[in-house]
Amino acid sequence: MRIGILNCGGDCPGLNAVIHGVVGAAAAKGWEAIGFRDGFEGLLPPGDFQFLTPKDTEGILKQGGTILGTTNKGNFAAKLGTDDDVAKVPQEIVDRAKRTLDQLGIGALVVVGGDGSLTTAQQLYEQGWPVIGVPKTIDNDLKATAMTFGFDSAVSSVVDGLDRLHTTGQSHKRVMVLEVMGRHAGWIALWGGMAGAANVILLPEIPFSYEKVAEHLKKREAMGYTSSLVVVAEGAKSPDGEISTIDDNSGGQARLGGIGEQVAAQIAELTGKETRCTTLGHVQRGGTPTPLDRILGMRFGVMAAQLAEEGAFGRMVSYQSYHVDSVPIKEAVMELRLIEPDTEVVRAARAVDICFGD
Ligand code: F6P
């Protein structure tokens, strides 16, 4: 048996832990493992791949990024909408990639990806490929899994950023705004904001007004707090309903960003407070994975190998109630997992006077 593994889409702390898990579990079963470079692109003839043994993955648990490389562009970038809107990978590309898979005698292909890559994986599965999905994204926005690895590491970068902004903000009596990643989901902003003691958190899921934000900051000022922390999710819509984008990413997914500066400018105008904005950006994606992401990634990899052994193709590893299990890939890519505005965690934040601008 030969098992293939590839990761595609944006990188994410913990990817190497998945590779370590798949390779280790495969070796224990007496299988060979092959890693394809730069996602599905590595499958295109003549094939860009390497054999992986446990010796090759020794020490990679602690490394951010991915030893296999990745891309969120290229021939296999599929996701643009949902359901029927989804762009399909052209058949000619699929057929060429399949030739490599067949020539190498790959009996199972583990695809570690987010929404877009798993949509491609589903297309390939429907064409008979022996595909197993592993959910990956710092955004934590995949349906059918309670958590993705990478999220915890991204949250810790946000918390580190907020801890730093807290001290400089206090020294200068400023409002410090931090824009964080997450695309259309506010998980990174909510968890990072709560753990980093933000006073205002603006999410894509909860419409906000600048007046409410300013009112809250003025109330804090009146109570004697001279500085405040505001976390803004990059996908938070401005009060006119617009999502701020940087460019349209040449026909792919639009790059989000810019809302933090808008929020900072409005806060300065409405409160008269000196305000500064920081965009945390790819710091959230890079660096050392947290212990939680290492363990989650490794367990996901081991489960992927187990699914391969069972021939459970078309399934995605999933984390539910502290257990690693699996679900059909299709269930995970149908829609995004967003924050429910009235959920317990949001209510807990409100209870300690965190403002959501609503
Ligand atoms: O999906 C992960 C993510 O980091 C998002 O949070 C962010 O909007 C996007 O990827 C950034 O993509 P890129 O690396 O292409 O700029």
mmCIF file of C-alpha atoms and ligand atoms in Angstrom:
data_model
loop_
_atom_site.group_PDB
_atom_site.id
_atom_site.type_symbol
_atom_site.label_atom_id
_atom_site.label_comp_id
_atom_site.label_asym_id
_atom_site.label_seq_id
_atom_site.Cartn_x
_atom_site.Cartn_y
_atom_site.Cartn_z
ATOM 1 C CA MET A 1 0.000 0.000 0.000
ATOM 2 C CA ARG A 2 1.149 3.504 -0.837
ATOM 3 C CA ILE A 3 -0.536 6.470 0.782
ATOM 4 C CA GLY A 4 -0.193 9.953 -0.670
ATOM 5 C CA ILE A 5 -0.467 13.203 1.224
ATOM 6 C CA LEU A 6 -0.724 16.784 0.072
ATOM 7 C CA ASN A 7 -1.732 20.057 1.626
ATOM 8 C CA CYS A 8 -3.165 22.971 -0.282
ATOM 9 C CA GLY A 9 -4.619 26.432 0.264
ATOM 10 C CA GLY A 10 -3.069 28.795 2.803
ATOM 11 C CA ASP A 11 -0.523 27.292 5.177
ATOM 12 C CA CYS A 12 -1.420 26.827 8.800
ATOM 13 C CA PRO A 13 0.453 25.974 12.016
ATOM 14 C CA GLY A 14 0.119 22.234 12.620
ATOM 15 C CA LEU A 15 0.332 21.095 8.991
ATOM 16 C CA ASN A 16 3.639 19.379 9.680
ATOM 17 C CA ALA A 17 2.059 17.601 12.633
ATOM 18 C CA VAL A 18 -0.524 16.079 10.265
ATOM 19 C CA ILE A 19 2.237 14.944 7.906
ATOM 20 C CA HIS A 20 4.094 13.465 10.888
ATOM 21 C CA GLY A 21 0.915 11.633 11.960
ATOM 22 C CA VAL A 22 0.142 10.204 8.508
ATOM 23 C CA VAL A 23 3.728 9.123 7.843
ATOM 24 C CA GLY A 24 4.184 7.587 11.296
ATOM 25 C CA ALA A 25 0.899 5.682 11.184
ATOM 26 C CA ALA A 26 1.545 4.545 7.600
ATOM 27 C CA ALA A 27 5.019 3.221 8.512
ATOM 28 C CA ALA A 28 3.533 1.309 11.453
ATOM 29 C CA LYS A 29 1.174 -0.423 9.008
ATOM 30 C CA GLY A 30 4.076 -1.282 6.710
ATOM 31 C CA TRP A 31 2.959 1.191 4.024
ATOM 32 C CA GLU A 32 4.977 3.645 1.969
ATOM 33 C CA ALA A 33 4.086 7.335 2.159
ATOM 34 C CA ILE A 34 4.517 9.888 -0.613
ATOM 35 C CA GLY A 35 4.219 13.645 -0.102
ATOM 36 C CA PHE A 36 3.209 15.783 -3.094
ATOM 37 C CA ARG A 37 4.667 19.281 -3.277
ATOM 38 C CA ASP A 38 2.637 22.481 -3.564
ATOM 39 C CA GLY A 39 -0.746 20.862 -3.187
ATOM 40 C CA PHE A 40 -2.488 19.196 -6.107
ATOM 41 C CA GLU A 41 0.049 20.836 -8.425
ATOM 42 C CA GLY A 42 2.523 18.144 -7.347
ATOM 43 C CA LEU A 43 0.283 15.575 -9.019
ATOM 44 C CA LEU A 44 0.638 17.064 -12.479
ATOM 45 C CA PRO A 45 3.014 15.050 -14.705
ATOM 46 C CA PRO A 46 5.854 14.360 -14.307
ATOM 47 C CA GLY A 47 4.854 14.669 -10.623
ATOM 48 C CA ASP A 48 6.606 16.618 -7.903
ATOM 49 C CA PHE A 49 6.827 14.409 -4.851
ATOM 50 C CA GLN A 50 9.047 12.748 -2.270
ATOM 51 C CA PHE A 51 8.913 9.503 -0.365
ATOM 52 C CA LEU A 52 8.475 10.184 3.343
ATOM 53 C CA THR A 53 9.626 7.973 6.192
ATOM 54 C CA PRO A 54 9.424 8.692 9.921
ATOM 55 C CA LYS A 55 13.073 9.821 9.691
ATOM 56 C CA ASP A 56 12.018 12.568 7.273
ATOM 57 C CA THR A 57 9.374 13.865 9.646
ATOM 58 C CA GLU A 58 11.535 13.684 12.762
ATOM 59 C CA GLY A 59 11.510 17.106 14.419
ATOM 60 C CA ILE A 60 8.919 18.730 12.143
ATOM 61 C CA LEU A 61 6.164 18.802 14.793
ATOM 62 C CA LYS A 62 7.452 22.071 16.113
ATOM 63 C CA GLN A 63 7.853 23.736 12.713
ATOM 64 C CA GLY A 64 5.303 26.149 11.315
ATOM 65 C CA GLY A 65 4.427 26.136 7.615
ATOM 66 C CA THR A 66 4.636 22.861 5.720
ATOM 67 C CA ILE A 67 7.621 20.845 4.533
ATOM 68 C CA LEU A 68 5.625 20.028 1.379
ATOM 69 C CA GLY A 69 4.927 23.623 0.303
ATOM 70 C CA THR A 70 1.461 24.792 -0.661
ATOM 71 C CA THR A 71 -0.473 27.156 -2.900
ATOM 72 C CA ASN A 72 -3.899 28.738 -2.920
ATOM 73 C CA LYS A 73 -3.682 29.455 -6.634
ATOM 74 C CA GLY A 74 -2.962 27.366 -9.704
ATOM 75 C CA ASN A 75 -4.811 24.697 -11.657
ATOM 76 C CA PHE A 76 -6.870 23.289 -8.806
ATOM 77 C CA ALA A 77 -8.301 26.433 -7.152
ATOM 78 C CA ALA A 78 -11.979 25.499 -7.191
ATOM 79 C CA LYS A 79 -14.063 27.331 -4.631
ATOM 80 C CA LEU A 80 -15.723 30.578 -5.567
ATOM 81 C CA GLY A 81 -19.253 30.193 -4.288
ATOM 82 C CA THR A 82 -21.362 27.551 -2.627
ATOM 83 C CA ASP A 83 -23.115 24.469 -3.992
ATOM 84 C CA ASP A 84 -23.910 24.981 -7.682
ATOM 85 C CA ASP A 85 -21.801 28.151 -7.863
ATOM 86 C CA VAL A 86 -18.612 26.217 -7.168
ATOM 87 C CA ALA A 87 -16.089 26.325 -10.000
ATOM 88 C CA LYS A 88 -14.956 22.847 -11.004
ATOM 89 C CA VAL A 89 -11.394 21.849 -11.794
ATOM 90 C CA PRO A 90 -11.243 21.272 -15.597
ATOM 91 C CA GLN A 91 -11.520 17.611 -16.555
ATOM 92 C CA GLU A 92 -8.317 17.688 -18.569
ATOM 93 C CA ILE A 93 -6.376 18.725 -15.434
ATOM 94 C CA VAL A 94 -8.088 16.050 -13.332
ATOM 95 C CA ASP A 95 -7.222 13.363 -15.893
ATOM 96 C CA ARG A 96 -3.563 14.378 -16.059
ATOM 97 C CA ALA A 97 -3.251 14.359 -12.276
ATOM 98 C CA LYS A 98 -4.959 10.969 -12.082
ATOM 99 C CA ARG A 99 -2.306 9.472 -14.371
ATOM 100 C CA THR A 100 0.387 10.344 -11.788
ATOM 101 C CA LEU A 101 -1.718 8.870 -9.013
ATOM 102 C CA ASP A 102 -2.153 5.629 -10.982
ATOM 103 C CA GLN A 103 1.475 5.390 -12.086
ATOM 104 C CA LEU A 104 2.640 5.688 -8.486
ATOM 105 C CA GLY A 105 0.040 3.168 -7.350
ATOM 106 C CA ILE A 106 -1.403 5.478 -4.680
ATOM 107 C CA GLY A 107 -4.130 3.570 -2.820
ATOM 108 C CA ALA A 108 -5.296 6.524 -0.721
ATOM 109 C CA LEU A 109 -4.730 10.260 -1.061
ATOM 110 C CA VAL A 110 -4.921 12.414 2.067
ATOM 111 C CA VAL A 111 -5.893 15.989 1.182
ATOM 112 C CA VAL A 112 -5.248 18.466 3.983
ATOM 113 C CA GLY A 113 -7.130 21.625 3.164
ATOM 114 C CA GLY A 114 -9.756 24.225 3.934
ATOM 115 C CA ASP A 115 -13.061 24.919 2.303
ATOM 116 C CA GLY A 116 -11.668 25.358 -1.241
ATOM 117 C CA SER A 117 -9.267 22.394 -1.273
ATOM 118 C CA LEU A 118 -11.815 20.056 0.275
ATOM 119 C CA THR A 119 -14.305 21.110 -2.399
ATOM 120 C CA THR A 120 -11.738 19.983 -4.970
ATOM 121 C CA ALA A 121 -11.220 16.779 -2.958
ATOM 122 C CA GLN A 122 -14.974 16.123 -3.113
ATOM 123 C CA GLN A 123 -14.987 16.616 -6.891
ATOM 124 C CA LEU A 124 -12.153 14.103 -7.231
ATOM 125 C CA TYR A 125 -13.853 11.646 -4.885
ATOM 126 C CA GLU A 126 -17.008 11.832 -7.013
ATOM 127 C CA GLN A 127 -14.817 10.791 -9.942
ATOM 128 C CA GLY A 128 -13.629 7.717 -8.096
ATOM 129 C CA TRP A 129 -10.427 8.980 -6.459
ATOM 130 C CA PRO A 130 -9.550 7.339 -3.111
ATOM 131 C CA VAL A 131 -9.600 10.645 -1.248
ATOM 132 C CA ILE A 132 -9.597 11.335 2.492
ATOM 133 C CA GLY A 133 -9.941 14.900 3.759
ATOM 134 C CA VAL A 134 -8.286 16.545 6.744
ATOM 135 C CA PRO A 135 -9.689 19.950 7.757
ATOM 136 C CA LYS A 136 -7.152 22.754 7.966
ATOM 137 C CA THR A 137 -7.640 26.451 8.487
ATOM 138 C CA ILE A 138 -6.733 29.076 11.034
ATOM 139 C CA ASP A 139 -10.209 30.535 10.380
ATOM 140 C CA ASN A 140 -11.936 27.608 12.173
ATOM 141 C CA ASP A 141 -14.890 28.050 9.822
ATOM 142 C CA LEU A 142 -15.421 24.507 8.525
ATOM 143 C CA LYS A 143 -18.732 22.820 9.117
ATOM 144 C CA ALA A 144 -18.750 19.335 10.585
ATOM 145 C CA THR A 145 -15.719 19.809 12.798
ATOM 146 C CA ALA A 146 -15.762 21.603 16.127
ATOM 147 C CA MET A 147 -12.199 22.799 15.624
ATOM 148 C CA THR A 148 -9.494 22.898 13.000
ATOM 149 C CA PHE A 149 -5.805 22.771 13.880
ATOM 150 C CA GLY A 150 -4.051 26.105 13.346
ATOM 151 C CA PHE A 151 -6.817 28.089 14.981
ATOM 152 C CA ASP A 152 -5.305 27.891 18.453
ATOM 153 C CA SER A 153 -1.920 29.085 17.180
ATOM 154 C CA ALA A 154 -3.529 32.001 15.329
ATOM 155 C CA VAL A 155 -5.444 32.950 18.476
ATOM 156 C CA SER A 156 -2.239 32.914 20.500
ATOM 157 C CA SER A 157 -0.636 35.343 18.041
ATOM 158 C CA VAL A 158 -3.642 37.651 18.441
ATOM 159 C CA VAL A 159 -3.375 37.447 22.223
ATOM 160 C CA ASP A 160 0.343 38.192 22.083
ATOM 161 C CA GLY A 161 -0.398 41.189 19.835
ATOM 162 C CA LEU A 162 -3.095 42.485 22.170
ATOM 163 C CA ASP A 163 -0.875 42.078 25.241
ATOM 164 C CA ARG A 164 1.699 44.267 23.519
ATOM 165 C CA LEU A 165 -0.842 46.822 22.321
ATOM 166 C CA HIS A 166 -2.258 46.982 25.853
ATOM 167 C CA THR A 167 0.933 48.337 27.397
ATOM 168 C CA THR A 168 1.719 50.889 24.685
ATOM 169 C CA GLY A 169 -1.957 51.914 24.557
ATOM 170 C CA GLN A 170 -1.976 52.538 28.293
ATOM 171 C CA SER A 171 1.249 54.550 28.185
ATOM 172 C CA HIS A 172 -0.148 56.879 25.517
ATOM 173 C CA LYS A 173 -3.804 56.806 26.625
ATOM 174 C CA ARG A 174 -4.838 55.689 23.147
ATOM 175 C CA VAL A 175 -7.436 53.471 21.581
ATOM 176 C CA MET A 176 -5.578 50.596 19.929
ATOM 177 C CA VAL A 177 -7.337 48.792 17.072
ATOM 178 C CA LEU A 178 -6.157 45.356 15.923
ATOM 179 C CA GLU A 179 -7.420 43.888 12.642
ATOM 180 C CA VAL A 180 -7.224 40.094 12.563
ATOM 181 C CA MET A 181 -7.784 37.356 9.963
ATOM 182 C CA GLY A 182 -10.643 34.874 9.697
ATOM 183 C CA ARG A 183 -12.300 35.703 6.367
ATOM 184 C CA HIS A 184 -16.087 35.629 6.796
ATOM 185 C CA ALA A 185 -15.975 34.044 10.252
ATOM 186 C CA GLY A 186 -15.194 35.875 13.478
ATOM 187 C CA TRP A 187 -13.687 32.988 15.475
ATOM 188 C CA ILE A 188 -10.142 34.367 15.604
ATOM 189 C CA ALA A 189 -11.416 37.827 16.567
ATOM 190 C CA LEU A 190 -13.777 36.496 19.237
ATOM 191 C CA TRP A 191 -11.401 34.058 20.916
ATOM 192 C CA GLY A 192 -8.345 36.257 20.498
ATOM 193 C CA GLY A 193 -10.251 39.308 21.672
ATOM 194 C CA MET A 194 -11.664 37.619 24.731
ATOM 195 C CA ALA A 195 -8.361 36.056 25.765
ATOM 196 C CA GLY A 196 -6.494 39.302 25.066
ATOM 197 C CA ALA A 197 -8.909 41.420 27.142
ATOM 198 C CA ALA A 198 -10.291 43.485 24.268
ATOM 199 C CA ASN A 199 -12.991 45.992 25.189
ATOM 200 C CA VAL A 200 -14.678 45.976 21.776
ATOM 201 C CA ILE A 201 -14.839 43.060 19.315
ATOM 202 C CA LEU A 202 -16.319 43.570 15.851
ATOM 203 C CA LEU A 203 -17.354 40.423 13.999
ATOM 204 C CA PRO A 204 -18.735 39.566 10.555
ATOM 205 C CA GLU A 205 -21.644 37.844 12.288
ATOM 206 C CA ILE A 206 -22.828 40.827 14.382
ATOM 207 C CA PRO A 207 -23.678 44.075 12.543
ATOM 208 C CA PHE A 208 -22.263 47.082 14.383
ATOM 209 C CA SER A 209 -22.569 50.867 14.340
ATOM 210 C CA TYR A 210 -19.766 53.347 14.950
ATOM 211 C CA GLU A 211 -22.002 55.284 17.337
ATOM 212 C CA LYS A 212 -22.385 52.250 19.627
ATOM 213 C CA VAL A 213 -18.636 51.616 19.582
ATOM 214 C CA ALA A 214 -17.908 55.272 20.390
ATOM 215 C CA GLU A 215 -20.545 55.297 23.133
ATOM 216 C CA HIS A 216 -18.872 52.315 24.790
ATOM 217 C CA LEU A 217 -15.404 53.852 24.577
ATOM 218 C CA LYS A 218 -16.665 57.156 25.989
ATOM 219 C CA LYS A 219 -18.364 55.308 28.828
ATOM 220 C CA ARG A 220 -15.053 53.639 29.645
ATOM 221 C CA GLU A 221 -13.287 57.000 29.547
ATOM 222 C CA ALA A 222 -15.856 58.432 31.945
ATOM 223 C CA MET A 223 -15.188 55.486 34.271
ATOM 224 C CA GLY A 224 -11.494 56.382 34.347
ATOM 225 C CA TYR A 225 -10.106 53.948 31.753
ATOM 226 C CA THR A 226 -7.759 56.020 29.623
ATOM 227 C CA SER A 227 -7.056 53.419 26.933
ATOM 228 C CA SER A 228 -9.044 50.691 25.196
ATOM 229 C CA LEU A 229 -8.435 47.722 22.920
ATOM 230 C CA VAL A 230 -10.598 47.087 19.862
ATOM 231 C CA VAL A 231 -10.372 43.876 17.809
ATOM 232 C CA VAL A 232 -11.835 43.932 14.302
ATOM 233 C CA ALA A 233 -12.264 40.804 12.195
ATOM 234 C CA GLU A 234 -11.106 41.423 8.617
ATOM 235 C CA GLY A 235 -14.513 40.220 7.387
ATOM 236 C CA ALA A 236 -16.549 42.550 9.639
ATOM 237 C CA LYS A 237 -18.911 44.582 7.492
ATOM 238 C CA SER A 238 -18.886 48.356 7.865
ATOM 239 C CA PRO A 239 -22.294 49.748 8.890
ATOM 240 C CA ASP A 240 -23.212 50.269 5.210
ATOM 241 C CA GLY A 241 -22.914 46.487 4.761
ATOM 242 C CA GLU A 242 -19.664 46.540 2.780
ATOM 243 C CA ILE A 243 -16.792 44.101 3.300
ATOM 244 C CA SER A 244 -13.449 45.804 2.865
ATOM 245 C CA THR A 245 -11.174 44.152 0.287
ATOM 246 C CA ILE A 246 -7.580 44.735 -0.778
ATOM 247 C CA ASP A 247 -7.842 43.343 -4.307
ATOM 248 C CA ASP A 248 -9.835 40.708 -6.149
ATOM 249 C CA ASN A 249 -6.956 38.190 -6.174
ATOM 250 C CA SER A 250 -7.102 37.809 -9.973
ATOM 251 C CA GLY A 251 -10.426 36.024 -10.197
ATOM 252 C CA GLY A 252 -9.914 33.903 -7.067
ATOM 253 C CA GLN A 253 -11.154 34.621 -3.542
ATOM 254 C CA ALA A 254 -11.001 38.356 -2.809
ATOM 255 C CA ARG A 255 -8.373 39.354 -0.226
ATOM 256 C CA LEU A 256 -10.011 40.956 2.774
ATOM 257 C CA GLY A 257 -8.529 43.852 4.704
ATOM 258 C CA GLY A 258 -8.802 47.522 5.515
ATOM 259 C CA ILE A 259 -11.744 47.591 7.902
ATOM 260 C CA GLY A 260 -9.419 48.147 10.890
ATOM 261 C CA GLU A 261 -8.209 51.498 9.520
ATOM 262 C CA GLN A 262 -11.795 52.553 8.810
ATOM 263 C CA VAL A 263 -12.842 51.659 12.344
ATOM 264 C CA ALA A 264 -9.845 53.517 13.808
ATOM 265 C CA ALA A 265 -10.623 56.665 11.800
ATOM 266 C CA GLN A 266 -14.273 56.638 12.900
ATOM 267 C CA ILE A 267 -13.348 56.080 16.544
ATOM 268 C CA ALA A 268 -10.906 59.007 16.450
ATOM 269 C CA GLU A 269 -13.558 61.236 14.909
ATOM 270 C CA LEU A 270 -16.418 60.269 17.221
ATOM 271 C CA THR A 271 -14.486 60.085 20.501
ATOM 272 C CA GLY A 272 -11.678 62.593 19.948
ATOM 273 C CA LYS A 273 -9.268 59.926 21.267
ATOM 274 C CA GLU A 274 -5.930 59.362 19.651
ATOM 275 C CA THR A 275 -6.318 56.009 17.878
ATOM 276 C CA ARG A 276 -3.905 53.668 16.143
ATOM 277 C CA CYS A 277 -4.551 50.626 13.968
ATOM 278 C CA THR A 278 -2.377 47.525 13.601
ATOM 279 C CA THR A 279 -3.088 44.822 11.041
ATOM 280 C CA LEU A 280 -1.698 41.555 12.357
ATOM 281 C CA GLY A 281 -1.740 39.792 8.973
ATOM 282 C CA HIS A 282 0.307 36.684 8.277
ATOM 283 C CA VAL A 283 1.941 36.691 11.697
ATOM 284 C CA GLN A 284 -1.205 34.717 12.569
ATOM 285 C CA ARG A 285 -0.389 32.018 10.040
ATOM 286 C CA GLY A 286 3.316 31.590 10.670
ATOM 287 C CA GLY A 287 5.516 30.374 13.475
ATOM 288 C CA THR A 288 5.521 27.583 15.952
ATOM 289 C CA PRO A 289 2.264 25.666 16.427
ATOM 290 C CA THR A 290 0.848 25.545 19.954
ATOM 291 C CA PRO A 291 0.900 22.171 21.771
ATOM 292 C CA LEU A 292 -2.854 21.868 21.119
ATOM 293 C CA ASP A 293 -2.381 22.277 17.357
ATOM 294 C CA ARG A 294 0.521 19.812 17.327
ATOM 295 C CA ILE A 295 -1.529 17.168 19.063
ATOM 296 C CA LEU A 296 -4.699 17.847 17.079
ATOM 297 C CA GLY A 297 -2.750 17.786 13.799
ATOM 298 C CA MET A 298 -1.002 14.542 14.709
ATOM 299 C CA ARG A 299 -4.272 12.876 15.749
ATOM 300 C CA PHE A 300 -5.905 14.042 12.510
ATOM 301 C CA GLY A 301 -3.040 12.487 10.531
ATOM 302 C CA VAL A 302 -3.297 9.198 12.391
ATOM 303 C CA MET A 303 -7.074 9.116 11.840
ATOM 304 C CA ALA A 304 -6.575 9.809 8.126
ATOM 305 C CA ALA A 305 -4.330 6.730 7.870
ATOM 306 C CA GLN A 306 -6.920 4.690 9.762
ATOM 307 C CA LEU A 307 -9.667 5.814 7.343
ATOM 308 C CA ALA A 308 -7.382 4.802 4.478
ATOM 309 C CA GLU A 309 -7.039 1.340 6.006
ATOM 310 C CA GLU A 310 -10.817 1.053 6.297
ATOM 311 C CA GLY A 311 -11.275 2.247 2.693
ATOM 312 C CA ALA A 312 -13.484 5.046 4.052
ATOM 313 C CA PHE A 313 -12.941 7.332 1.076
ATOM 314 C CA GLY A 314 -14.830 10.590 0.593
ATOM 315 C CA ARG A 315 -14.685 11.138 4.342
ATOM 316 C CA MET A 316 -13.074 13.949 6.276
ATOM 317 C CA VAL A 317 -11.460 13.691 9.673
ATOM 318 C CA SER A 318 -13.557 15.622 12.165
ATOM 319 C CA TYR A 319 -13.230 16.743 15.788
ATOM 320 C CA GLN A 320 -16.339 16.446 17.912
ATOM 321 C CA SER A 321 -16.732 16.483 21.699
ATOM 322 C CA TYR A 322 -12.991 15.932 22.308
ATOM 323 C CA HIS A 323 -12.926 12.938 19.940
ATOM 324 C CA VAL A 324 -11.419 12.599 16.488
ATOM 325 C CA ASP A 325 -13.896 10.933 14.142
ATOM 326 C CA SER A 326 -14.974 11.380 10.527
ATOM 327 C CA VAL A 327 -17.832 12.750 8.400
ATOM 328 C CA PRO A 328 -18.515 12.836 4.633
ATOM 329 C CA ILE A 329 -16.377 15.598 3.050
ATOM 330 C CA LYS A 330 -19.531 16.945 1.425
ATOM 331 C CA GLU A 331 -20.992 17.831 4.813
ATOM 332 C CA ALA A 332 -17.991 19.984 5.634
ATOM 333 C CA VAL A 333 -17.966 22.118 2.501
ATOM 334 C CA MET A 334 -21.640 22.911 2.037
ATOM 335 C CA GLU A 335 -21.566 26.062 4.137
ATOM 336 C CA LEU A 336 -19.300 27.918 6.541
ATOM 337 C CA ARG A 337 -19.437 27.459 10.300
ATOM 338 C CA LEU A 338 -20.080 30.933 11.664
ATOM 339 C CA ILE A 339 -20.544 32.308 15.176
ATOM 340 C CA GLU A 340 -24.123 32.348 16.336
ATOM 341 C CA PRO A 341 -24.639 35.834 17.797
ATOM 342 C CA ASP A 342 -26.586 34.551 20.794
ATOM 343 C CA THR A 343 -24.245 31.721 21.675
ATOM 344 C CA GLU A 344 -23.041 31.209 25.260
ATOM 345 C CA VAL A 345 -19.511 32.438 24.555
ATOM 346 C CA VAL A 346 -20.794 35.736 23.123
ATOM 347 C CA ARG A 347 -23.106 36.144 26.113
ATOM 348 C CA ALA A 348 -20.162 35.526 28.441
ATOM 349 C CA ALA A 349 -18.204 38.259 26.667
ATOM 350 C CA ARG A 350 -21.110 40.675 26.974
ATOM 351 C CA ALA A 351 -21.410 39.807 30.676
ATOM 352 C CA VAL A 352 -17.920 41.184 31.268
ATOM 353 C CA ASP A 353 -18.749 44.367 29.358
ATOM 354 C CA ILE A 354 -17.171 43.500 26.018
ATOM 355 C CA CYS A 355 -18.989 45.532 23.384
ATOM 356 C CA PHE A 356 -19.873 44.092 19.960
ATOM 357 C CA GLY A 357 -20.957 47.472 18.594
ATOM 358 C CA ASP A 358 -24.618 46.463 18.380
HETATM 359 O O1 F6P B 1 -7.993 31.326 5.165
HETATM 360 C C1 F6P B 1 -6.842 31.638 5.877
HETATM 361 C C2 F6P B 1 -6.455 33.073 5.656
HETATM 362 O O2 F6P B 1 -5.312 33.341 6.433
HETATM 363 C C3 F6P B 1 -7.552 34.089 5.934
HETATM 364 O O3 F6P B 1 -7.769 34.312 7.298
HETATM 365 C C4 F6P B 1 -7.050 35.274 5.146
HETATM 366 O O4 F6P B 1 -8.104 36.130 4.747
HETATM 367 C C5 F6P B 1 -6.416 34.633 3.948
HETATM 368 O O5 F6P B 1 -6.110 33.298 4.306
HETATM 369 C C6 F6P B 1 -5.159 35.308 3.466
HETATM 370 O O6 F6P B 1 -4.765 34.699 2.299
HETATM 371 P P1 F6P B 1 -3.394 35.007 1.569
HETATM 372 O O7 F6P B 1 -2.326 34.232 2.276
HETATM 373 O O8 F6P B 1 -3.624 34.549 0.183
HETATM 374 O O9 F6P B 1 -3.159 36.497 1.670
#
